PDB file of N, CA and C in Angstrom:
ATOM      1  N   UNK A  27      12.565  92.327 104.006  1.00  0.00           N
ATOM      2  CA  UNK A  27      11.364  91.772 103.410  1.00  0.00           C
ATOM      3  C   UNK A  27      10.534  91.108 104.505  1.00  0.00           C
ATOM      4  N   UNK A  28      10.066  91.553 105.122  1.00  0.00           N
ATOM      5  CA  UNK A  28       8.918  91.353 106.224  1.00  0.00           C
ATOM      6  C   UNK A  28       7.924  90.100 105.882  1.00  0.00           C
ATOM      7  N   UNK A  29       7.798  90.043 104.742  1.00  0.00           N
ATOM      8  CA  UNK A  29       6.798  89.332 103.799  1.00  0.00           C
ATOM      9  C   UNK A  29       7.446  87.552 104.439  1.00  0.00           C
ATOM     10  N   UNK A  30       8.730  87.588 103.932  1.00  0.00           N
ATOM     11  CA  UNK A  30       9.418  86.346 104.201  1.00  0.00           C
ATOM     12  C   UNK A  30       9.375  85.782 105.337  1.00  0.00           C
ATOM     13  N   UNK A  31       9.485  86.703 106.406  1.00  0.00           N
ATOM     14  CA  UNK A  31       9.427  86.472 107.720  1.00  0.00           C
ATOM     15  C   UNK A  31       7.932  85.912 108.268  1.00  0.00           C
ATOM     16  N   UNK A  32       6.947  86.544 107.841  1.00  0.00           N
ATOM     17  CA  UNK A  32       5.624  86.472 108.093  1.00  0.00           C
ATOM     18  C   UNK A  32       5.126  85.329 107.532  1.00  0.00           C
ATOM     19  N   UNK A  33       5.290  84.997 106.244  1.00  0.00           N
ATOM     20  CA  UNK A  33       5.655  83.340 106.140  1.00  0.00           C
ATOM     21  C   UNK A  33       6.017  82.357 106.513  1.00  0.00           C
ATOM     22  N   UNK A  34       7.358  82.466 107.179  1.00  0.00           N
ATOM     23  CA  UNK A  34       8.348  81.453 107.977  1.00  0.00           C
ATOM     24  C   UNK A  34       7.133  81.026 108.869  1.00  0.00           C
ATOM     25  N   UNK A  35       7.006  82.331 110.029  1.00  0.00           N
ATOM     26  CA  UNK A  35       6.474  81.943 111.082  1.00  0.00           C
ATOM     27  C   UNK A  35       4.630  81.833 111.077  1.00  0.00           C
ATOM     28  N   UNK A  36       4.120  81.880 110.066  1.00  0.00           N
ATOM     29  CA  UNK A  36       2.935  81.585 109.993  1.00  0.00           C
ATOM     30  C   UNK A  36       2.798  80.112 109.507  1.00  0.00           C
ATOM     31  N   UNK A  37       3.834  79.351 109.128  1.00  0.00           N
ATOM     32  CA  UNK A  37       3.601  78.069 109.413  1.00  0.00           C
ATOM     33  C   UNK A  37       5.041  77.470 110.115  1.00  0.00           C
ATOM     34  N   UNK A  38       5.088  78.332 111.377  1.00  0.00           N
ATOM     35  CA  UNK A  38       6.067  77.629 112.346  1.00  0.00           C
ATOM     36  C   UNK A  38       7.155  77.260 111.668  1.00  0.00           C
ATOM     37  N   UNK A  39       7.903  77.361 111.135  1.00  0.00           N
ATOM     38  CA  UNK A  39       9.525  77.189 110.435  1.00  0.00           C
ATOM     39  C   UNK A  39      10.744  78.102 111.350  1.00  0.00           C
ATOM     40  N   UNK A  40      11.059  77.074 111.451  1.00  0.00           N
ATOM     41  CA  UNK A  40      12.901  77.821 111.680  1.00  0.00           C
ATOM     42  C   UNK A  40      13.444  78.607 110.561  1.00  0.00           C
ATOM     43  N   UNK A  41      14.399  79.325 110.779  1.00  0.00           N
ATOM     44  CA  UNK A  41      14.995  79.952 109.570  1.00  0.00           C
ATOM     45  C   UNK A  41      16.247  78.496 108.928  1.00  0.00           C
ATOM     46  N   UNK A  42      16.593  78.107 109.870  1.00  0.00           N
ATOM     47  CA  UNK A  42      17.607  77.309 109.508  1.00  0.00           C
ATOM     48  C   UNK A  42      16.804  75.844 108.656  1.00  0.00           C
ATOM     49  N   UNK A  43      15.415  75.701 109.352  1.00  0.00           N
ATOM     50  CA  UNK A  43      14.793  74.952 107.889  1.00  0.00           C
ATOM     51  C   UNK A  43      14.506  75.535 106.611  1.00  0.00           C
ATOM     52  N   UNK A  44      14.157  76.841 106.793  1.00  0.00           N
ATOM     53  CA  UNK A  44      13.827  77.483 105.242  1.00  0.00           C
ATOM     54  C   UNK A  44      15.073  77.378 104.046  1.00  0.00           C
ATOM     55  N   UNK A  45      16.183  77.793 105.263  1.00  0.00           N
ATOM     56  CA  UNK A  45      17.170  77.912 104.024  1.00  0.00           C
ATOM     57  C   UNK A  45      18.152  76.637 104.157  1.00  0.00           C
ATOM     58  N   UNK A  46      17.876  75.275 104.548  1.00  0.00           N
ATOM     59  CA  UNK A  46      18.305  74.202 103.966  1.00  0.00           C
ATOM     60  C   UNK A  46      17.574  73.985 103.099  1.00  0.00           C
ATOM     61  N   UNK A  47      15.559  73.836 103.038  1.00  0.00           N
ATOM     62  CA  UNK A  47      15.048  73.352 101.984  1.00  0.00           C
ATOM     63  C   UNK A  47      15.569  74.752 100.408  1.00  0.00           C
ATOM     64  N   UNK A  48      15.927  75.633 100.853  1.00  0.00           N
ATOM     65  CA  UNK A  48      15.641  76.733  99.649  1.00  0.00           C
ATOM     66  C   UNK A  48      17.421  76.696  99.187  1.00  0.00           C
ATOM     67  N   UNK A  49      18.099  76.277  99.913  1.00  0.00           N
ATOM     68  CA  UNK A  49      19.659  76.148  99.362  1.00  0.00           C
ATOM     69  C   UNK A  49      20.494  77.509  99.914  1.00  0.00           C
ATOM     70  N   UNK A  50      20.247  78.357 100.811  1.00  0.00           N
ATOM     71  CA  UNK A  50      20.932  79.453 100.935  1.00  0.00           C
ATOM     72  C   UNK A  50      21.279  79.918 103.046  1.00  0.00           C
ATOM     73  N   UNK A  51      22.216  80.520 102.979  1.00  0.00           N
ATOM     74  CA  UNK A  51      22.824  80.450 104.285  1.00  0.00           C
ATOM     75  C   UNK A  51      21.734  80.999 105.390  1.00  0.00           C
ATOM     76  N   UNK A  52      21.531  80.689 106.355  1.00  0.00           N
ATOM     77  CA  UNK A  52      20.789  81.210 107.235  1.00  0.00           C
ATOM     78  C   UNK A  52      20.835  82.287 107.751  1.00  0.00           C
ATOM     79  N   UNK A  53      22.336  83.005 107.816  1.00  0.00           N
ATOM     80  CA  UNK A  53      22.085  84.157 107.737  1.00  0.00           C
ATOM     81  C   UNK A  53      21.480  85.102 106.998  1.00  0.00           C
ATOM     82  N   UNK A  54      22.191  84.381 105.525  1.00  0.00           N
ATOM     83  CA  UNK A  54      21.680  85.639 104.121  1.00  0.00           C
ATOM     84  C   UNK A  54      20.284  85.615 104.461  1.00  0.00           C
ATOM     85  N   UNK A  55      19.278  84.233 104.848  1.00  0.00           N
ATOM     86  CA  UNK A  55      17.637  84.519 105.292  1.00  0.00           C
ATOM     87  C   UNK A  55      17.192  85.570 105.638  1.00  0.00           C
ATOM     88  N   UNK A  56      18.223  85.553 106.940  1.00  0.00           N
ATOM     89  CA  UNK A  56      17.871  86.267 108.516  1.00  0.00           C
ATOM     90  C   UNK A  56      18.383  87.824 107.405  1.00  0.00           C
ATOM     91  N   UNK A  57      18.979  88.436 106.957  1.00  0.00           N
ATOM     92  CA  UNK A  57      19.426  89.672 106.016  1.00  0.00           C
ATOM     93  C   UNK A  57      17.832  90.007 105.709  1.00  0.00           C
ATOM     94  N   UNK A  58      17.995  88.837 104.544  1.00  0.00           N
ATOM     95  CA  UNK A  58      16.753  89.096 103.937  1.00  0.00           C
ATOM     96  C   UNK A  58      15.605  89.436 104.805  1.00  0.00           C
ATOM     97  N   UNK A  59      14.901  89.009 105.622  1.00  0.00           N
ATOM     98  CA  UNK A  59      13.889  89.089 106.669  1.00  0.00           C
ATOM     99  C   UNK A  59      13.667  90.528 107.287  1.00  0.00           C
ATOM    100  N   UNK A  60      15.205  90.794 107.478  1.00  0.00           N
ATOM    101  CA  UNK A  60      15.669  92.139 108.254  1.00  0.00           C
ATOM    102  C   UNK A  60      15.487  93.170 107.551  1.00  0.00           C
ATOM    103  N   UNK A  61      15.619  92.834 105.528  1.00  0.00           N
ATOM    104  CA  UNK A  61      15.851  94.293 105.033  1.00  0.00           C
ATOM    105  C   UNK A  61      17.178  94.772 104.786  1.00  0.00           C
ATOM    106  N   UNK A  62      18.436  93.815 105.457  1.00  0.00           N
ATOM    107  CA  UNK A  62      19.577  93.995 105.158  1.00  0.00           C
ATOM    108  C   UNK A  62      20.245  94.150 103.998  1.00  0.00           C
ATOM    109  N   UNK A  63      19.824  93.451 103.148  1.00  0.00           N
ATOM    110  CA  UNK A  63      19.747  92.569 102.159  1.00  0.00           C
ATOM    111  C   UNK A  63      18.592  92.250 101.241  1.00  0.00           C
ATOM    112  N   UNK A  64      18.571  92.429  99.877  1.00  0.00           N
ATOM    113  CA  UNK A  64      17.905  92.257  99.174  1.00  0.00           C
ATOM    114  C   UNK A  64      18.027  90.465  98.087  1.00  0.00           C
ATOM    115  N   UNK A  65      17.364  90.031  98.325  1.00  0.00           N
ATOM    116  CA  UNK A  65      17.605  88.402  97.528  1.00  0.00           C
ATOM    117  C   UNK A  65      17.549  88.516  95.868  1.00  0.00           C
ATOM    118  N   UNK A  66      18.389  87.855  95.497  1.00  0.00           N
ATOM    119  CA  UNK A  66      18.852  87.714  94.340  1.00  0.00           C
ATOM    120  C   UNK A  66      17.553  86.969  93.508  1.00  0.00           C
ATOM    121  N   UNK A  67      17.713  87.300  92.058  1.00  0.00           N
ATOM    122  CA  UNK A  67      16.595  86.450  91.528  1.00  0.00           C
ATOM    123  C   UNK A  67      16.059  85.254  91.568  1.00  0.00           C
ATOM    124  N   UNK A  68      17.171  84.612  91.548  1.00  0.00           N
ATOM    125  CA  UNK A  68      17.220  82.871  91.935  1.00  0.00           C
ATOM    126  C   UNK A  68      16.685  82.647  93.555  1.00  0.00           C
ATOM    127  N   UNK A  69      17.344  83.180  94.399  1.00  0.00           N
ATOM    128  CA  UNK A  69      16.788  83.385  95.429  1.00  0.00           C
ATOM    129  C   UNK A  69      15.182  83.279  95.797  1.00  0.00           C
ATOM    130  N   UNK A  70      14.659  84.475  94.901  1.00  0.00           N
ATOM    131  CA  UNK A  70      13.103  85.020  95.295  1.00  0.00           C
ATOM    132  C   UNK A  70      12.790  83.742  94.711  1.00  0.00           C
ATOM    133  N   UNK A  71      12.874  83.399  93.359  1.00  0.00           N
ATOM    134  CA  UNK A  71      12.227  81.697  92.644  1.00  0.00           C
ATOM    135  C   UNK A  71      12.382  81.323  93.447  1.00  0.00           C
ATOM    136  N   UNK A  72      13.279  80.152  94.646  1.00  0.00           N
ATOM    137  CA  UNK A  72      13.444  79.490  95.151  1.00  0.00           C
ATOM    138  C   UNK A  72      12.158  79.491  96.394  1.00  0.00           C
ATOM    139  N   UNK A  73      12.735  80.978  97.127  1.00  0.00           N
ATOM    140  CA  UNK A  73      11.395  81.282  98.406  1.00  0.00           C
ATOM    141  C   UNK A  73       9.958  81.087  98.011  1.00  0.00           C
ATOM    142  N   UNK A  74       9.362  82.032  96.502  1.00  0.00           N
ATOM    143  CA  UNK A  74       8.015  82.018  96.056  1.00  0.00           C
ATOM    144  C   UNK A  74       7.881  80.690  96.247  1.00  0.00           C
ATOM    145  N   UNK A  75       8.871  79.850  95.363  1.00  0.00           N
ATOM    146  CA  UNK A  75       8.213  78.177  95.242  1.00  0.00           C
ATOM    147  C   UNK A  75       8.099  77.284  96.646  1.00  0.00           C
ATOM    148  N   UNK A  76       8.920  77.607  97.702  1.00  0.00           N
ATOM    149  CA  UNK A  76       8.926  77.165  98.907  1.00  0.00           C
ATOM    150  C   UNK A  76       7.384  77.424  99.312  1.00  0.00           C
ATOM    151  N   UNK A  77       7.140  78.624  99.102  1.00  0.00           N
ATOM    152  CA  UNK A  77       5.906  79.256 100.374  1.00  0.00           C
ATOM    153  C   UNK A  77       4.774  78.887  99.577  1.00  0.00           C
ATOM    154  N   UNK A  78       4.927  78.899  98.177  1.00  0.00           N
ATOM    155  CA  UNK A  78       3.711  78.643  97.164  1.00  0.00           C
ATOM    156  C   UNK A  78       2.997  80.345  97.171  1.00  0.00           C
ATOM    157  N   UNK A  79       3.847  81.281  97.122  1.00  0.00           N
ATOM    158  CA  UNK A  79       3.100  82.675  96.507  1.00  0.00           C
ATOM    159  C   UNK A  79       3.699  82.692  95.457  1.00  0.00           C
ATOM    160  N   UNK A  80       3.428  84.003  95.261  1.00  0.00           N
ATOM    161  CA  UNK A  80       4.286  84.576  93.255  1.00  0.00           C
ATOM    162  C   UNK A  80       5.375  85.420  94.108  1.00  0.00           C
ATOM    163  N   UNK A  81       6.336  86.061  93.042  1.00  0.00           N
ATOM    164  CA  UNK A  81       7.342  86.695  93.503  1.00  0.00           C
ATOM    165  C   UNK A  81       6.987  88.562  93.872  1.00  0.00           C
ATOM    166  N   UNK A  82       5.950  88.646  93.198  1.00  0.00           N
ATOM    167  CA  UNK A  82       4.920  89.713  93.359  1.00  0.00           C
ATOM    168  C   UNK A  82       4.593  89.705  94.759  1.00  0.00           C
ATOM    169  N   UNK A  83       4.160  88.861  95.067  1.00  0.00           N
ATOM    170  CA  UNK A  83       4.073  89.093  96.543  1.00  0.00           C
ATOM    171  C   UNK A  83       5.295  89.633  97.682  1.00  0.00           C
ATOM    172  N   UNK A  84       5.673  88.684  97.145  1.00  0.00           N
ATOM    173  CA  UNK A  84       7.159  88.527  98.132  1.00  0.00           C
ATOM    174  C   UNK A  84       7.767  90.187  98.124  1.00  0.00           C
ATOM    175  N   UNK A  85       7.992  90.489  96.811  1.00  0.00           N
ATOM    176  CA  UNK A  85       8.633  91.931  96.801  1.00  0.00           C
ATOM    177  C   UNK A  85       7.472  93.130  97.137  1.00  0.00           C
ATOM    178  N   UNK A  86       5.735  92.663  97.785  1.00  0.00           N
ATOM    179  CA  UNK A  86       5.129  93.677  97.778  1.00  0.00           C
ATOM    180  C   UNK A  86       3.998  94.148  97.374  1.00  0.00           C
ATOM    181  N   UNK A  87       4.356  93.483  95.677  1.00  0.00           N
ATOM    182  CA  UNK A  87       3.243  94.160  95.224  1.00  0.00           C
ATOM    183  C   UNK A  87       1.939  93.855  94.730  1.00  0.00           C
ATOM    184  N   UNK A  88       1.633  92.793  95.140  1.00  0.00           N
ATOM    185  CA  UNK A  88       0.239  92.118  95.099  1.00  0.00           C
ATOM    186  C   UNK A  88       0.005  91.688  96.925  1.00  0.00           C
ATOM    187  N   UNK A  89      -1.464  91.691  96.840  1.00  0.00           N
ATOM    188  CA  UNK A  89      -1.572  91.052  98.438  1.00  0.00           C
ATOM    189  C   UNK A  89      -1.499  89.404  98.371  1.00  0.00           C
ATOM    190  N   UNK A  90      -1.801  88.594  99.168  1.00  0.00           N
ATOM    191  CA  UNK A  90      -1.705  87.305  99.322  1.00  0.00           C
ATOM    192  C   UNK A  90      -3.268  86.934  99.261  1.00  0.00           C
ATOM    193  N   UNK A  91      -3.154  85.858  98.148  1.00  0.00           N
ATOM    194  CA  UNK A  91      -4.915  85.355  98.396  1.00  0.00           C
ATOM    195  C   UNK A  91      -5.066  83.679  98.195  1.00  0.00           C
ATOM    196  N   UNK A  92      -4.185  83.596  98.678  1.00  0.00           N
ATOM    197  CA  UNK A  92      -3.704  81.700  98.838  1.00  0.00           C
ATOM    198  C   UNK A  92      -4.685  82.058 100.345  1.00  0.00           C
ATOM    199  N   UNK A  93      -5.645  81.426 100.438  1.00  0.00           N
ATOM    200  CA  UNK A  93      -6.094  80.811 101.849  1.00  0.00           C
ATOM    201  C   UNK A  93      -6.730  79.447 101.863  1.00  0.00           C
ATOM    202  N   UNK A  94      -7.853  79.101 102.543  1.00  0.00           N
ATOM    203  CA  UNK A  94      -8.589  78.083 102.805  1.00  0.00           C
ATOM    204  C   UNK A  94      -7.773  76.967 102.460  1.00  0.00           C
ATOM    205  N   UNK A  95      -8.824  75.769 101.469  1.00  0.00           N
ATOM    206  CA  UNK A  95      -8.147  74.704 101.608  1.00  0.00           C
ATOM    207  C   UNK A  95      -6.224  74.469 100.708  1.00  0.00           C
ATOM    208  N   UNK A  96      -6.119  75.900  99.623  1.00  0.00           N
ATOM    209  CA  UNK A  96      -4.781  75.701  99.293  1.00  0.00           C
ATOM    210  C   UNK A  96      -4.210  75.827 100.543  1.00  0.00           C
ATOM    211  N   UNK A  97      -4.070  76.675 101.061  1.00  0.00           N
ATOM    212  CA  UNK A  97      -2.949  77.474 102.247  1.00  0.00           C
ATOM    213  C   UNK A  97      -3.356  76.229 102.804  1.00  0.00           C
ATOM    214  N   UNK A  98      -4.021  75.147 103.331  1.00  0.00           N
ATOM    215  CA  UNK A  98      -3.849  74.083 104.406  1.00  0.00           C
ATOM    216  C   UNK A  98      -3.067  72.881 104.014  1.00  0.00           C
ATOM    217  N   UNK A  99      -3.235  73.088 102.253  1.00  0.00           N
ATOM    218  CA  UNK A  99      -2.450  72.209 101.771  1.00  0.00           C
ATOM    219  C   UNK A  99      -0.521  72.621 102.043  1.00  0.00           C
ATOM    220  N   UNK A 100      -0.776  73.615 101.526  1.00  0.00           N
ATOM    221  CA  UNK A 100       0.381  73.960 101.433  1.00  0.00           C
ATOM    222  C   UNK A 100       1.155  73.848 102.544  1.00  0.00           C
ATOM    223  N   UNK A 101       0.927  74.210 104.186  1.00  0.00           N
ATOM    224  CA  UNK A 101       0.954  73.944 105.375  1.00  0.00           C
ATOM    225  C   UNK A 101       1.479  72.917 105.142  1.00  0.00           C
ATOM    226  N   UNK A 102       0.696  71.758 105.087  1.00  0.00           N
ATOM    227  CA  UNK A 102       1.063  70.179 104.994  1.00  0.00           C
ATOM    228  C   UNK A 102       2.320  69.663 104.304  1.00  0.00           C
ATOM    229  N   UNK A 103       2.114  70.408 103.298  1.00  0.00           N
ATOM    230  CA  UNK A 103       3.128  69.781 102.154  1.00  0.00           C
ATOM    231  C   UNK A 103       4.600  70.245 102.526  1.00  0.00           C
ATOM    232  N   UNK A 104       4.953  71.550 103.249  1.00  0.00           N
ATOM    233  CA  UNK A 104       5.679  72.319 104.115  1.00  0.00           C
ATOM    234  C   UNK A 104       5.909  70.959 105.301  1.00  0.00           C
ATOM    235  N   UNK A 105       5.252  71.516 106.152  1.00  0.00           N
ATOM    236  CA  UNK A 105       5.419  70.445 107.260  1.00  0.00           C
ATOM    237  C   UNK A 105       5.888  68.478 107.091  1.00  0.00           C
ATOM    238  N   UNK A 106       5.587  68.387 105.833  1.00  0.00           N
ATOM    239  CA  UNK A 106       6.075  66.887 104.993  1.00  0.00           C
ATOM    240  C   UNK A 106       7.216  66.974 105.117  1.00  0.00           C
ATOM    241  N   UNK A 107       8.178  68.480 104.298  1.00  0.00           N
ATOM    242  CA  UNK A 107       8.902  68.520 103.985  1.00  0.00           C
ATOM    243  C   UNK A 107      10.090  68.986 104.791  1.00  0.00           C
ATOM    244  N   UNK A 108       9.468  69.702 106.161  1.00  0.00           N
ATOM    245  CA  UNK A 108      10.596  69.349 107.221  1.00  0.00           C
ATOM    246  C   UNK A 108      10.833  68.321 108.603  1.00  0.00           C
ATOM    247  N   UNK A 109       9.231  67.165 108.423  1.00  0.00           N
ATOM    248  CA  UNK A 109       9.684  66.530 109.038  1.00  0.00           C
ATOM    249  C   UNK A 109      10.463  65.414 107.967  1.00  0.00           C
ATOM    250  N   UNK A 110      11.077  65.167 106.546  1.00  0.00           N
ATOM    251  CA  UNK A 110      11.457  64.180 105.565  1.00  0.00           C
ATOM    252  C   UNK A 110      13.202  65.116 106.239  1.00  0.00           C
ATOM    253  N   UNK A 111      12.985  66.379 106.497  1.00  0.00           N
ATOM    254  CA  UNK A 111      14.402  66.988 106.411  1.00  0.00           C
ATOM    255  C   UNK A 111      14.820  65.945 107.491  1.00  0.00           C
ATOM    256  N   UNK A 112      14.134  66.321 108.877  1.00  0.00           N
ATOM    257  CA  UNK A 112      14.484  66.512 110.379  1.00  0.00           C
ATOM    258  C   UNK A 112      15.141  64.782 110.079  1.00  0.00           C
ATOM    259  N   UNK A 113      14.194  63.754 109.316  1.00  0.00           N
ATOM    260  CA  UNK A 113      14.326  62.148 109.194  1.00  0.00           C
ATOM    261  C   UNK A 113      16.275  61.946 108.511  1.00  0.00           C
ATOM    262  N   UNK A 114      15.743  63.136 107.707  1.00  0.00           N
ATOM    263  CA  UNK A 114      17.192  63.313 106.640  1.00  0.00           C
ATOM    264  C   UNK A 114      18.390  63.378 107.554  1.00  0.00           C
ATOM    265  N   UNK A 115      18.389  64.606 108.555  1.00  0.00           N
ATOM    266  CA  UNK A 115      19.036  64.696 109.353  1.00  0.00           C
ATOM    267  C   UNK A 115      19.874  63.819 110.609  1.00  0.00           C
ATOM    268  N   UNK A 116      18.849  63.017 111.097  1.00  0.00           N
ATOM    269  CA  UNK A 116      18.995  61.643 111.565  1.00  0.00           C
ATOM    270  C   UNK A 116      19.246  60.581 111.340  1.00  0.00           C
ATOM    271  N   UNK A 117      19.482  60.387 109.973  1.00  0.00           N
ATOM    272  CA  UNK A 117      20.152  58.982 109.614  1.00  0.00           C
ATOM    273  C   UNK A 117      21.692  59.936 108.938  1.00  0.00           C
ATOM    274  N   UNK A 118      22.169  60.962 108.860  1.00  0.00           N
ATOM    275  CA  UNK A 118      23.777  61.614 108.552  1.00  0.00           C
ATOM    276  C   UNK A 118      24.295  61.160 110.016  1.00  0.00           C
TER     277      UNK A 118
END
């Protein structure tokens, strides 16, 4: 799923942040990303709601039309949420 990948890194994410905030192993990500692997339903809910697309997207079949000021929000709200991780991380 190329889609996932192109996400990650269009707002700078590690894989190993995606799938602490989304609950799933960093490899199964890195699968997913690759095409190895196809993500489970719960899964795709989890990613759509991470990235803020629909699951339509994710699997393909709609294009992406989140831009301007959502997509900057969303950026932000992303970036909130792995520097609250990185904070999380530092006081374990």
């Amino acid at each position: 799923m190329n889609r996932l990948r192109e996400l990650r890194e269009d707002r700078d994410l590690r894989q190993v942040d995606v799938s602490y905030y989304v609950g799933i192993d960093q490899k199964t990500l890195s699968n997913y990303e690759t095409g190895k692997t196809n993500p489970d339903s719960q899964s795709l809910i989890k990613l759509a709601d991470f990235y803020n697309v629909s699951i339509d997207y994710l699997v393909g079949r709609v294009q992406l039309d989140v831009y301007g000021e959502t997509r900057k929000q969303t950026h932000e709200a992303i970036d909130g949420i792995v520097s609250l991780l990185e904070d999380m991380k530092k006081m374990l």
